[in-house]
Amino acid sequence: MASLTYYILRKIISRAIVFFIILSVTFIIPRLLPGGAFAYLVANPNVPLEMRNALIKEFGLDKPLWVQYIQFLKQFFTTGNLGISFSRLKPVSDVIMSALPWTIALVTTSVVLSAIIGILSGAYAAYKRGGKFDSAMVSTIMFIRSMPSFWLGLVLLITFGYYLGIAPLYGAYTYGATYSNVLEFMEDVLGHLWLPMLTLTLLYTTGYFMIMRNNMIDIMGEDFINVAKAKGLPDRAVVFKHALRPASLPVITALALDLGWSIGGALLIEIVFSLPGVGKLLYDAVYMTDYPLLLGIVVYTSALTLTLVTFAEILYAYVDPRVRLR
Amino acid sequence: MSSAVSNWRRSRVANYLEPLYLILVKNRRGLVGLIILSIPLAMAIAPQLIAPYNPWKTVDKPFLHPSFKHLLGTNDVGQDIFSELVYGARISLFVGFAAAISSVFIGTLIGLFSGYYGGVLDEVLTSFTDVMLLIPVLPFMILLAAVMGQGYVNIIIVISIFAWPGVARLVKAQVMSLKERLYVEAARAIGASNWRIMMNHLLPQLLPLLTAFIVLRIGGAMIAEASLSFLGLGDPTQKSWGTMIYWANNSGAISSGLWWWITAPGLMITVSVLGFTQIGYAIEEYVNPRLRTRA
């Protein structure tokens, strides 16, 4: 077990370094631009003068660069403060923190769902390799993978929302509705979120299915599978008892490594369905050229991705002891 | 003598034409890809021959439904959507090509250096590559695109900056096995410089594979362009399939049920991506015949 602790520690330290670099990059970017940090982080007609002065003092924008850097890091690590959003006149961290739960809920639910679906359907397709199910799945997935993710969302939205009328056209809950209990709220939210979740699950499943199917095909050629067959086990038992487990391990790795991509896809889907998550903030920040908010989103989504990736890797190391040695 | 020269020339030409024939005609996937791609390519090459109207001109009332006069109706300012679609092919495909080529270029250089030299340089470049593969690329691309300003050259740069890591990883693996070959050792023995070995002995070996990488990455680059344009980061004075979806979505195409406006440009992107992927696989199969056994 000691090696597991060592592995976890090493992973956390290297991820922390990566995060520190990202933080520094977001510090440098506005300061490299023509006009400098002042123009990009404070000077906006929306921001009242006293707030502007407070910001200059907080981040030491009138001081030399290295002082600014220390102030910036101090502000972030003590209060999570990354400045004031132009468009909302609230601290960037507050704005993002109130949107983050929606994004996390959307991503984690869809990732878990599609990993399960991908593993099971991928295993079945490999078991019936070349059959009807297999070839139908492979060509459908080829097609879905060629689509821009946000466009798939738009097509599903106009089909289910406008033409079939069984999904709301926007939002994650009914605006202005009052709920007598939590259950009612949950029902309302689920009624709004099922379509974006379906979209994301479709998108994520494509990757997991292909990885699972190809692994399964490789593993079916291994010696221990031949042994299982030789001792007279039925095909079904060989596939689902002996091959499924080792073949599904790499799916966890893929899941971890693809999280950055998955979160990006989720942000676009949130924009399509006007959900109140980080994607919506991103869209607004681009639209209003709200640089502090944009930089904040980069920092927080990176933090989220790195945390989830590290978590998935630790999980993997726990399940498969071999990786701890690498 | 002259016939010998012309024979030699013909064989040179045949050297280039033969793989092209094997990939695009003899290979089923390649042929399918070629057929699929003929539509967007025709649109990109000669839009003025296909489009019935000038896509920048108001030619009719806004929000018209599809008819024989306007195959895909008209948009919010009365421009013919089908003509927009035809003219949009050029930007979408060009951005895809350019971004794919430049990201493979960056990835190849980084993979070549880290695979050939190894050591500290490799450590640095590899961990840099790993970080790039790990970060949530979309917010970074959006930040950079927003900072650099609208315009397709900027979008190409932004996509290339974030699309190279996969290439670098694959190239590095190839270089590490290639540099152990005898002919590389022979080149080193007669005093060839590192630069010469990389450029004259390793790179040519990689070229077929790199062609496959480029073709396989055009699709991803096209999707990235569409995503950035969908967020309003494209050039508003130009027409690409992504900006068309952006305008459709922002003019209430969803809430008024104008499905053709949303569907057509996305379908063109999907079809093009599918076509490039098929051809990419066909090239990969040609380069590495062992791949044929799978799928």
Coordinates of C-alpha atoms in Angstrom, one line a residue:
Chain A
M1 CA 0.0 0.0 0.0
A2 CA 3.0 2.3 0.6
S3 CA 3.5 2.5 -3.2
L4 CA 0.0 3.6 -3.6
T5 CA 0.5 6.5 -1.2
Y6 CA 3.7 7.4 -3.0
Y7 CA 1.9 7.3 -6.4
I8 CA -1.0 9.5 -5.2
L9 CA 1.5 12.0 -3.7
R10 CA 3.5 12.1 -6.9
K11 CA 0.4 12.7 -9.0
I12 CA -1.0 15.4 -6.7
I13 CA 2.3 17.3 -6.7
S14 CA 2.7 17.1 -10.5
R15 CA -0.9 18.3 -11.0
A16 CA -0.4 21.1 -8.5
I17 CA 2.6 22.3 -10.6
V18 CA 0.6 22.2 -13.7
F19 CA -2.1 24.2 -12.1
F20 CA 0.4 26.7 -10.9
I21 CA 1.7 27.1 -14.4
I22 CA -1.8 27.7 -15.7
L23 CA -2.4 30.3 -13.0
S24 CA 0.8 32.0 -14.0
V25 CA -0.2 32.0 -17.7
T26 CA -3.6 33.6 -16.9
F27 CA -1.6 36.2 -14.9
I28 CA 0.7 36.9 -17.9
I29 CA -1.8 37.1 -20.7
P30 CA -3.6 40.4 -19.9
R31 CA -0.2 41.9 -19.0
L32 CA 1.3 41.1 -22.4
L33 CA -1.5 42.6 -24.4
P34 CA -1.3 46.2 -25.7
G35 CA -2.8 48.4 -23.0
G36 CA -1.7 46.0 -20.3
A37 CA -3.5 44.6 -17.3
F38 CA -5.2 47.9 -16.4
A39 CA -7.1 48.0 -19.7
Y40 CA -8.1 44.3 -19.6
L41 CA -8.9 43.8 -16.0
V42 CA -10.2 47.1 -14.6
A43 CA -10.9 49.8 -17.2
N44 CA -14.4 49.2 -18.2
P45 CA -17.2 51.8 -18.3
N46 CA -19.4 49.4 -16.4
V47 CA -17.1 49.3 -13.4
P48 CA -17.7 52.2 -10.9
L49 CA -14.7 54.4 -10.0
E50 CA -14.5 53.3 -6.4
M51 CA -14.5 49.6 -7.3
R52 CA -11.8 50.3 -9.9
N53 CA -9.6 52.0 -7.3
A54 CA -10.2 49.1 -4.9
L55 CA -9.2 46.6 -7.6
I56 CA -6.0 48.5 -8.4
K57 CA -5.1 48.5 -4.8
E58 CA -6.1 44.8 -4.3
F59 CA -4.0 43.6 -7.2
G60 CA -1.3 46.3 -7.0
L61 CA -1.8 47.2 -10.6
D62 CA 0.2 50.4 -10.1
K63 CA 3.2 48.5 -8.8
P64 CA 6.0 46.6 -10.5
L65 CA 5.2 43.3 -12.2
W66 CA 6.7 41.0 -9.5
V67 CA 4.7 42.7 -6.8
Q68 CA 1.6 42.3 -8.9
Y69 CA 2.4 38.6 -9.3
I70 CA 2.7 38.1 -5.6
Q71 CA -0.5 40.0 -4.9
F72 CA -2.3 37.9 -7.6
L73 CA -1.2 34.6 -6.0
K74 CA -2.0 35.9 -2.5
Q75 CA -5.4 37.0 -3.6
F76 CA -6.1 33.7 -5.3
F77 CA -4.8 31.4 -2.6
T78 CA -6.3 33.2 0.4
T79 CA -9.7 34.2 -1.0
G80 CA -10.0 32.6 -4.4
N81 CA -10.3 36.1 -5.8
L82 CA -9.5 36.7 -9.5
G83 CA -11.0 40.1 -9.9
I84 CA -14.4 41.6 -10.7
S85 CA -16.5 40.4 -13.6
F86 CA -17.3 43.4 -15.9
S87 CA -20.7 42.1 -16.9
R88 CA -22.0 41.1 -13.5
L89 CA -20.1 43.4 -11.2
K90 CA -19.5 40.6 -8.8
P91 CA -16.2 38.8 -7.8
V92 CA -15.3 36.3 -10.6
S93 CA -15.0 33.5 -8.1
D94 CA -18.6 34.0 -6.8
V95 CA -20.0 34.1 -10.3
I96 CA -18.2 30.9 -11.3
M97 CA -18.9 29.1 -8.0
S98 CA -22.6 29.5 -8.4
A99 CA -22.5 28.1 -12.0
L100 CA -20.0 25.2 -11.3
P101 CA -22.4 22.8 -9.6
W102 CA -24.6 22.6 -12.8
T103 CA -21.6 21.8 -14.9
I104 CA -20.2 19.2 -12.5
A105 CA -23.6 17.5 -12.2
L106 CA -24.0 17.5 -16.0
V107 CA -20.5 16.2 -16.7
T108 CA -20.3 13.5 -14.0
T109 CA -23.8 12.1 -14.6
S110 CA -23.2 11.8 -18.4
V111 CA -19.7 10.5 -18.0
V112 CA -20.8 7.7 -15.6
L113 CA -23.8 6.8 -17.7
S114 CA -21.9 6.7 -21.0
A115 CA -19.0 4.7 -19.4
I116 CA -21.5 2.0 -18.3
I117 CA -23.3 2.0 -21.7
G118 CA -20.0 2.1 -23.6
I119 CA -18.5 -0.8 -21.6
L120 CA -21.5 -3.0 -21.9
S121 CA -22.4 -2.3 -25.6
G122 CA -18.7 -2.4 -26.6
A123 CA -18.3 -5.8 -24.9
Y124 CA -21.4 -7.1 -26.6
A125 CA -20.3 -5.7 -30.0
A126 CA -16.9 -7.4 -29.7
Y127 CA -18.6 -10.7 -28.6
K128 CA -20.8 -10.6 -31.7
R129 CA -18.0 -9.1 -33.8
G130 CA -19.1 -8.5 -37.4
G131 CA -22.7 -9.1 -36.6
K132 CA -25.6 -6.8 -37.1
F133 CA -25.4 -5.0 -33.7
D134 CA -21.6 -4.5 -34.1
S135 CA -21.7 -3.0 -37.6
A136 CA -24.8 -0.9 -36.8
M137 CA -23.0 0.5 -33.7
V138 CA -19.7 1.1 -35.5
S139 CA -21.3 3.1 -38.3
T140 CA -23.6 5.1 -36.1
I141 CA -20.7 6.0 -33.9
M142 CA -18.6 7.0 -36.9
F143 CA -21.4 9.3 -37.9
I144 CA -21.9 10.8 -34.4
R145 CA -18.2 11.4 -34.0
S146 CA -18.1 13.4 -37.3
M147 CA -20.7 15.9 -35.9
P148 CA -19.9 19.1 -34.1
S149 CA -21.2 18.4 -30.6
F150 CA -23.1 21.6 -30.3
W151 CA -24.9 20.9 -33.6
L152 CA -26.1 17.4 -32.4
G153 CA -27.5 19.3 -29.4
L154 CA -29.3 21.8 -31.6
V155 CA -30.7 19.1 -33.8
L156 CA -32.0 17.2 -30.8
L157 CA -33.3 20.4 -29.3
I158 CA -35.3 21.3 -32.3
T159 CA -36.6 17.8 -32.7
F160 CA -37.6 17.1 -29.1
G161 CA -38.2 20.6 -28.0
Y162 CA -39.9 22.2 -30.9
Y163 CA -41.4 19.5 -33.0
L164 CA -42.2 16.8 -30.4
G165 CA -42.7 19.3 -27.6
I166 CA -41.5 16.9 -24.9
A167 CA -38.5 18.9 -23.8
P168 CA -38.2 22.6 -22.8
L169 CA -36.4 24.9 -25.2
Y170 CA -34.1 26.5 -22.6
G171 CA -33.1 26.6 -19.0
A172 CA -32.5 24.1 -16.3
Y173 CA -35.7 24.8 -14.3
T174 CA -38.9 26.7 -14.8
Y175 CA -38.3 30.4 -14.2
G176 CA -40.3 31.9 -11.4
A177 CA -41.6 28.6 -10.2
T178 CA -42.0 27.9 -6.5
Y179 CA -41.6 24.4 -5.1
S180 CA -43.2 23.0 -2.0
N181 CA -40.4 20.5 -1.5
V182 CA -37.0 19.3 -2.8
L183 CA -38.6 16.5 -4.8
E184 CA -40.7 18.8 -6.9
F185 CA -37.6 20.9 -7.7
M186 CA -35.7 17.8 -8.6
E187 CA -38.5 16.7 -10.9
D188 CA -38.5 20.1 -12.6
V189 CA -34.7 20.0 -13.1
L190 CA -34.7 16.5 -14.4
G191 CA -37.5 17.4 -16.9
H192 CA -35.2 20.1 -18.2
L193 CA -31.9 18.3 -18.0
W194 CA -32.7 15.0 -19.6
L195 CA -32.1 16.2 -23.2
P196 CA -28.7 17.8 -22.6
M197 CA -27.7 14.7 -20.6
L198 CA -28.9 12.5 -23.4
T199 CA -26.9 14.6 -25.9
L200 CA -23.7 14.4 -23.8
T201 CA -24.2 10.7 -23.1
L202 CA -24.5 10.0 -26.8
L203 CA -21.3 12.0 -27.5
Y204 CA -19.2 10.4 -24.7
T205 CA -20.4 6.9 -25.3
T206 CA -18.9 6.9 -28.8
G207 CA -15.4 7.1 -27.4
Y208 CA -15.9 4.5 -24.6
F209 CA -17.6 2.1 -27.0
M210 CA -14.8 2.1 -29.5
I211 CA -12.1 1.7 -26.8
M212 CA -14.0 -1.1 -25.1
R213 CA -14.7 -2.9 -28.3
N214 CA -11.1 -2.8 -29.5
N215 CA -9.7 -3.9 -26.1
M216 CA -12.2 -6.7 -25.9
I217 CA -11.1 -7.9 -29.4
D218 CA -7.5 -7.9 -28.3
I219 CA -8.2 -9.6 -25.0
M220 CA -10.3 -12.3 -26.7
G221 CA -7.0 -13.5 -28.2
E222 CA -5.2 -13.9 -24.9
D223 CA -4.1 -17.2 -23.4
F224 CA -6.3 -17.0 -20.3
I225 CA -9.3 -16.7 -22.5
N226 CA -8.3 -19.8 -24.4
V227 CA -7.9 -21.6 -21.1
A228 CA -11.4 -20.5 -20.0
K229 CA -12.8 -21.8 -23.4
A230 CA -10.8 -25.0 -23.1
K231 CA -12.2 -25.9 -19.7
G232 CA -15.6 -25.8 -21.3
L233 CA -17.1 -22.5 -20.1
P234 CA -19.9 -21.2 -22.3
D235 CA -19.0 -18.2 -24.6
R236 CA -21.2 -15.9 -22.6
A237 CA -19.4 -16.6 -19.3
V238 CA -16.0 -16.3 -21.0
V239 CA -16.9 -12.8 -22.3
F240 CA -18.8 -11.4 -19.4
K241 CA -16.9 -13.0 -16.5
H242 CA -13.3 -13.3 -17.8
A243 CA -12.8 -10.7 -20.5
L244 CA -15.1 -7.9 -19.4
R245 CA -13.1 -6.8 -16.3
P246 CA -9.6 -6.5 -17.8
A247 CA -11.0 -4.9 -21.0
S248 CA -12.9 -2.3 -19.1
L249 CA -9.8 -1.0 -17.2
P250 CA -8.5 1.1 -20.1
V251 CA -11.9 2.8 -20.3
I252 CA -11.1 4.4 -17.0
T253 CA -7.8 5.7 -18.3
A254 CA -9.5 7.1 -21.4
L255 CA -12.2 8.6 -19.2
A256 CA -9.5 10.4 -17.2
L257 CA -7.5 11.6 -20.2
D258 CA -10.5 12.8 -22.1
L259 CA -12.0 14.8 -19.3
G260 CA -10.7 18.1 -20.6
W261 CA -12.4 17.3 -23.9
S262 CA -15.5 16.1 -22.1
I263 CA -15.8 19.3 -20.1
G264 CA -15.3 21.4 -23.3
G265 CA -18.2 19.5 -24.9
A266 CA -20.4 20.0 -21.9
L267 CA -19.7 23.7 -22.0
L268 CA -21.0 23.9 -25.6
I269 CA -24.0 21.8 -24.8
E270 CA -24.8 24.1 -21.9
I271 CA -24.8 27.0 -24.3
V272 CA -27.1 25.2 -26.7
F273 CA -29.6 24.4 -24.0
S274 CA -29.2 27.8 -22.1
L275 CA -28.3 26.0 -18.9
P276 CA -27.0 28.2 -16.0
G277 CA -23.6 26.5 -15.9
V278 CA -20.1 27.6 -16.7
G279 CA -20.8 27.3 -20.5
K280 CA -23.4 30.0 -20.3
L281 CA -20.8 32.2 -18.4
L282 CA -18.3 31.5 -21.1
Y283 CA -20.7 32.6 -23.8
D284 CA -21.6 35.8 -21.9
A285 CA -18.0 36.5 -21.2
V286 CA -17.1 36.3 -24.9
Y287 CA -20.1 38.3 -25.9
M288 CA -19.4 41.1 -23.4
T289 CA -15.6 40.8 -23.7
D290 CA -15.5 40.3 -19.9
Y291 CA -11.8 39.4 -19.6
P292 CA -11.6 38.8 -15.8
L293 CA -14.5 36.3 -16.1
L294 CA -12.9 34.6 -19.1
L295 CA -9.6 34.2 -17.3
G296 CA -11.5 33.0 -14.2
I297 CA -13.3 30.3 -16.2
V298 CA -10.0 29.1 -17.6
V299 CA -8.5 28.8 -14.1
Y300 CA -11.5 27.1 -12.6
T301 CA -12.2 24.7 -15.4
S302 CA -8.5 23.7 -15.3
A303 CA -8.7 23.2 -11.6
L304 CA -11.9 21.0 -12.1
T305 CA -10.3 19.0 -14.9
L306 CA -7.0 18.4 -13.0
T307 CA -8.9 17.4 -9.9
L308 CA -11.1 14.9 -11.7
V309 CA -8.2 13.5 -13.8
T310 CA -6.1 13.0 -10.7
F311 CA -9.1 11.4 -8.9
A312 CA -9.7 9.0 -11.9
E313 CA -6.0 8.1 -12.0
I314 CA -5.9 7.3 -8.3
L315 CA -9.0 5.1 -8.8
Y316 CA -7.2 3.4 -11.6
A317 CA -4.1 2.8 -9.6
Y318 CA -6.3 1.3 -6.8
V319 CA -8.0 -1.1 -9.2
D320 CA -4.9 -1.9 -11.3
P321 CA -1.7 -2.1 -9.1
R322 CA 0.6 -2.3 -12.1
V323 CA 0.4 1.4 -12.9
R324 CA 1.7 2.4 -9.5
L325 CA 5.2 1.2 -10.5
R326 CA 5.4 3.4 -13.6
Chain B
M1 CA 18.2 8.8 -74.5
S2 CA 15.2 11.1 -74.6
S3 CA 12.9 8.1 -74.4
A4 CA 14.9 7.0 -71.3
V5 CA 14.3 10.4 -69.7
S6 CA 10.6 10.3 -70.5
N7 CA 10.3 6.8 -69.2
W8 CA 12.0 7.8 -66.0
R9 CA 9.6 10.8 -65.8
R10 CA 6.6 8.6 -66.4
S11 CA 7.7 6.3 -63.6
R12 CA 8.1 9.3 -61.3
V13 CA 4.6 10.4 -62.1
A14 CA 3.3 6.8 -61.7
N15 CA 5.1 6.7 -58.3
Y16 CA 2.8 9.5 -57.2
L17 CA -0.3 8.4 -59.0
E18 CA -0.2 4.8 -58.0
P19 CA -0.7 5.3 -54.2
L20 CA -3.4 7.9 -55.0
Y21 CA -5.2 5.4 -57.1
L22 CA -4.8 2.6 -54.5
I23 CA -6.1 4.9 -51.7
L24 CA -8.9 6.8 -53.4
V25 CA -10.2 4.2 -55.9
K26 CA -9.2 0.7 -54.9
N27 CA -9.8 1.1 -51.2
R28 CA -13.5 1.0 -50.4
R29 CA -13.2 3.5 -47.6
G30 CA -11.1 5.8 -49.7
L31 CA -13.6 5.7 -52.5
V32 CA -16.6 6.3 -50.2
G33 CA -14.6 9.3 -48.7
L34 CA -13.8 10.6 -52.2
I35 CA -17.5 10.4 -53.2
I36 CA -18.7 12.0 -50.0
L37 CA -16.2 14.8 -50.3
S38 CA -16.9 15.6 -53.9
I39 CA -19.9 17.8 -52.9
P40 CA -18.2 20.1 -50.4
L41 CA -15.1 20.2 -52.6
A42 CA -17.1 21.2 -55.6
M43 CA -18.8 24.0 -53.5
A44 CA -15.4 25.2 -52.4
I45 CA -13.8 25.2 -55.8
A46 CA -16.5 26.9 -57.9
P47 CA -19.2 28.4 -55.6
Q48 CA -20.2 30.9 -58.3
L49 CA -21.2 28.0 -60.6
I50 CA -23.4 26.3 -58.0
A51 CA -24.9 29.0 -55.9
P52 CA -28.0 30.6 -57.5
Y53 CA -27.6 34.0 -55.7
N54 CA -24.9 36.2 -54.2
P55 CA -24.9 35.1 -50.6
W56 CA -24.1 38.6 -49.3
K57 CA -27.0 40.3 -51.1
T58 CA -30.6 40.6 -49.8
V59 CA -32.5 38.8 -52.5
D60 CA -35.9 38.3 -50.9
K61 CA -38.1 38.6 -47.8
P62 CA -36.4 37.3 -44.6
F63 CA -37.3 34.0 -43.0
L64 CA -38.8 32.4 -46.1
H65 CA -39.3 28.6 -45.9
P66 CA -37.7 26.3 -48.5
S67 CA -39.1 26.5 -52.0
F68 CA -37.9 25.9 -55.5
K69 CA -36.8 29.6 -55.7
H70 CA -34.9 29.3 -52.4
L71 CA -33.9 25.7 -51.8
L72 CA -33.2 26.3 -48.1
G73 CA -35.3 29.5 -47.7
T74 CA -33.8 32.8 -46.7
N75 CA -32.2 34.0 -43.5
D76 CA -32.9 36.9 -41.1
V77 CA -31.8 39.5 -43.6
G78 CA -33.2 37.9 -46.7
Q79 CA -30.1 36.2 -48.0
D80 CA -30.4 32.9 -49.8
I81 CA -29.4 30.2 -47.3
F82 CA -28.4 27.6 -50.0
S83 CA -26.0 30.1 -51.6
E84 CA -24.6 30.9 -48.2
L85 CA -24.1 27.2 -47.7
V86 CA -22.2 26.9 -51.0
Y87 CA -19.9 29.8 -50.4
G88 CA -19.4 28.7 -46.8
A89 CA -17.6 25.6 -47.9
R90 CA -14.4 27.5 -48.9
I91 CA -13.8 29.0 -45.5
S92 CA -14.7 25.9 -43.5
L93 CA -12.5 23.6 -45.6
F94 CA -9.7 26.1 -45.8
V95 CA -9.6 26.6 -42.1
G96 CA -9.7 22.8 -41.7
F97 CA -6.8 22.2 -44.1
A98 CA -4.6 25.0 -42.8
A99 CA -5.1 24.2 -39.1
A100 CA -4.5 20.5 -39.7
I101 CA -1.3 21.1 -41.7
S102 CA 0.1 23.6 -39.2
S103 CA -0.8 21.5 -36.1
V104 CA 0.9 18.4 -37.7
F105 CA 3.9 20.6 -38.5
I106 CA 4.2 21.7 -34.9
G107 CA 3.6 18.2 -33.6
T108 CA 6.1 16.7 -35.9
L109 CA 8.9 19.1 -34.9
I110 CA 8.3 18.6 -31.2
G111 CA 7.9 14.8 -31.6
L112 CA 11.0 14.6 -33.8
F113 CA 13.2 16.6 -31.4
S114 CA 12.0 14.8 -28.3
G115 CA 12.2 11.4 -29.9
Y116 CA 15.6 11.9 -31.5
Y117 CA 17.5 13.7 -28.7
G118 CA 15.9 12.1 -25.7
G119 CA 17.2 13.1 -22.3
V120 CA 16.3 16.4 -20.6
L121 CA 14.9 17.9 -23.8
D122 CA 12.6 14.9 -24.2
E123 CA 11.5 15.1 -20.6
V124 CA 10.6 18.8 -20.9
L125 CA 8.8 18.4 -24.3
T126 CA 7.0 15.2 -23.2
S127 CA 5.7 16.7 -20.0
F128 CA 4.6 19.8 -21.9
T129 CA 2.8 17.6 -24.4
D130 CA 1.1 15.7 -21.5
V131 CA -0.1 19.0 -20.0
M132 CA -1.5 20.2 -23.3
L133 CA -3.4 16.9 -23.6
L134 CA -4.8 17.2 -20.1
I135 CA -6.1 20.8 -20.0
P136 CA -9.6 21.7 -20.9
V137 CA -8.7 22.9 -24.4
L138 CA -12.0 24.7 -25.3
P139 CA -11.9 27.4 -22.6
F140 CA -8.2 28.0 -23.5
M141 CA -9.0 28.3 -27.2
I142 CA -11.8 30.7 -26.5
L143 CA -9.6 32.8 -24.3
L144 CA -6.9 33.0 -26.9
A145 CA -9.4 33.6 -29.8
A146 CA -11.1 36.4 -27.8
V147 CA -7.7 38.0 -27.0
M148 CA -6.4 37.8 -30.6
G149 CA -9.6 39.2 -32.1
Q150 CA -11.9 37.9 -34.9
G151 CA -10.5 36.6 -38.1
Y152 CA -9.9 33.2 -39.7
V153 CA -6.1 33.5 -39.6
N154 CA -6.3 33.9 -35.8
I155 CA -8.7 30.9 -35.6
I156 CA -6.2 28.8 -37.6
I157 CA -3.4 29.8 -35.2
V158 CA -5.5 29.1 -32.1
I159 CA -6.5 25.6 -33.4
S160 CA -3.0 24.7 -34.3
I161 CA -1.7 25.8 -30.9
F162 CA -3.9 23.3 -29.2
A163 CA -4.2 20.4 -31.7
W164 CA -0.5 19.3 -32.0
P165 CA 0.0 17.2 -28.8
G166 CA -1.5 14.0 -30.2
V167 CA 0.7 14.2 -33.3
A168 CA 3.8 14.9 -31.2
R169 CA 3.2 11.8 -29.1
L170 CA 2.7 9.5 -32.2
V171 CA 5.7 11.0 -34.1
K172 CA 7.9 10.6 -31.0
A173 CA 7.1 6.9 -30.8
Q174 CA 7.9 6.5 -34.5
V175 CA 11.2 8.4 -34.3
M176 CA 12.3 6.4 -31.3
S177 CA 12.0 3.1 -33.2
L178 CA 13.4 4.6 -36.5
K179 CA 16.5 6.1 -35.0
E180 CA 17.7 2.6 -34.0
R181 CA 17.7 1.4 -37.6
L182 CA 21.0 0.5 -39.2
Y183 CA 20.9 3.1 -42.0
V184 CA 20.6 5.9 -39.4
E185 CA 23.6 4.4 -37.6
A186 CA 25.5 4.3 -41.0
A187 CA 24.6 7.9 -41.7
R188 CA 25.9 8.8 -38.2
A189 CA 29.1 6.8 -38.8
I190 CA 30.0 8.7 -42.0
G191 CA 29.6 12.0 -40.0
A192 CA 26.1 13.2 -40.9
S193 CA 24.9 15.9 -38.5
N194 CA 21.9 15.4 -36.2
W195 CA 20.0 18.0 -38.3
R196 CA 20.8 16.1 -41.5
I197 CA 19.8 12.8 -40.0
M198 CA 16.5 14.2 -38.8
M199 CA 15.6 16.0 -42.0
N200 CA 17.0 13.7 -44.7
H201 CA 16.7 10.3 -43.1
L202 CA 13.9 10.3 -40.5
L203 CA 11.4 12.8 -41.9
P204 CA 11.0 11.2 -45.3
Q205 CA 10.2 7.9 -43.6
L206 CA 7.5 9.7 -41.6
L207 CA 5.9 11.5 -44.6
P208 CA 3.3 8.9 -45.5
L209 CA 2.2 8.6 -41.9
L210 CA 2.1 12.4 -41.6
T211 CA -0.2 12.6 -44.6
A212 CA -2.6 10.3 -42.9
F213 CA -2.3 12.5 -39.7
I214 CA -3.1 15.7 -41.7
V215 CA -6.1 14.2 -43.4
L216 CA -7.4 12.7 -40.2
R217 CA -7.0 16.0 -38.4
I218 CA -8.9 18.2 -41.0
G219 CA -12.2 17.0 -39.5
G220 CA -11.3 17.9 -36.0
A221 CA -10.0 21.3 -37.1
M222 CA -13.3 21.9 -39.0
I223 CA -15.3 21.0 -35.9
A224 CA -13.1 23.3 -33.8
E225 CA -13.6 26.2 -36.3
A226 CA -17.4 25.6 -36.2
S227 CA -17.4 25.6 -32.4
L228 CA -15.4 28.9 -32.2
S229 CA -17.7 30.4 -34.8
F230 CA -20.7 29.2 -33.0
L231 CA -19.6 31.2 -30.0
G232 CA -19.3 34.3 -32.2
L233 CA -15.5 34.2 -32.5
G234 CA -15.5 33.8 -36.2
D235 CA -15.2 36.7 -38.7
P236 CA -18.7 38.3 -39.1
T237 CA -17.9 39.6 -42.5
Q238 CA -17.1 36.1 -43.9
K239 CA -19.4 33.1 -44.3
S240 CA -18.5 29.7 -42.9
W241 CA -20.8 26.8 -41.9
G242 CA -20.1 27.5 -38.2
T243 CA -21.0 31.2 -38.5
M244 CA -24.2 30.2 -40.4
I245 CA -25.2 28.0 -37.4
Y246 CA -24.3 30.9 -35.1
W247 CA -26.6 33.3 -36.9
A248 CA -29.4 30.8 -37.2
N249 CA -29.3 30.1 -33.5
N250 CA -29.2 33.8 -32.6
S251 CA -32.1 34.6 -34.9
G252 CA -34.4 32.2 -33.2
A253 CA -34.3 29.4 -35.7
I254 CA -34.9 26.9 -32.9
S255 CA -37.9 28.6 -31.3
S256 CA -39.5 29.2 -34.7
G257 CA -38.8 25.7 -36.0
L258 CA -36.7 26.6 -39.0
W259 CA -34.9 23.3 -38.9
W260 CA -33.4 23.5 -42.4
W261 CA -31.4 26.5 -41.4
I262 CA -29.8 24.7 -38.5
T263 CA -29.5 21.3 -40.1
A264 CA -28.0 22.1 -43.5
P265 CA -24.6 23.7 -42.4
G266 CA -24.1 21.1 -39.7
L267 CA -24.8 18.3 -42.1
M268 CA -22.2 19.7 -44.5
I269 CA -19.7 19.8 -41.7
T270 CA -20.6 16.2 -40.6
V271 CA -20.4 14.9 -44.2
S272 CA -17.0 16.6 -44.8
V273 CA -15.5 15.3 -41.6
L274 CA -16.8 11.8 -42.4
G275 CA -15.3 12.0 -45.9
F276 CA -11.8 13.1 -44.6
T277 CA -11.9 10.4 -41.9
Q278 CA -12.6 7.7 -44.4
I279 CA -9.8 8.9 -46.7
G280 CA -7.5 9.2 -43.7
Y281 CA -8.2 5.6 -42.7
A282 CA -7.5 4.5 -46.3
I283 CA -4.1 6.3 -46.2
E284 CA -3.3 4.7 -42.9
E285 CA -4.2 1.3 -44.3
Y286 CA -2.0 1.9 -47.3
V287 CA 0.9 3.1 -45.1
N288 CA 0.5 0.3 -42.5
P289 CA -1.3 -2.7 -44.1
R290 CA -1.4 -4.5 -40.7
L291 CA -4.3 -2.2 -39.8
R292 CA -6.5 -3.9 -42.3
T293 CA -7.1 -6.8 -40.0
R294 CA -9.1 -4.7 -37.5
A295 CA -12.7 -3.6 -37.8

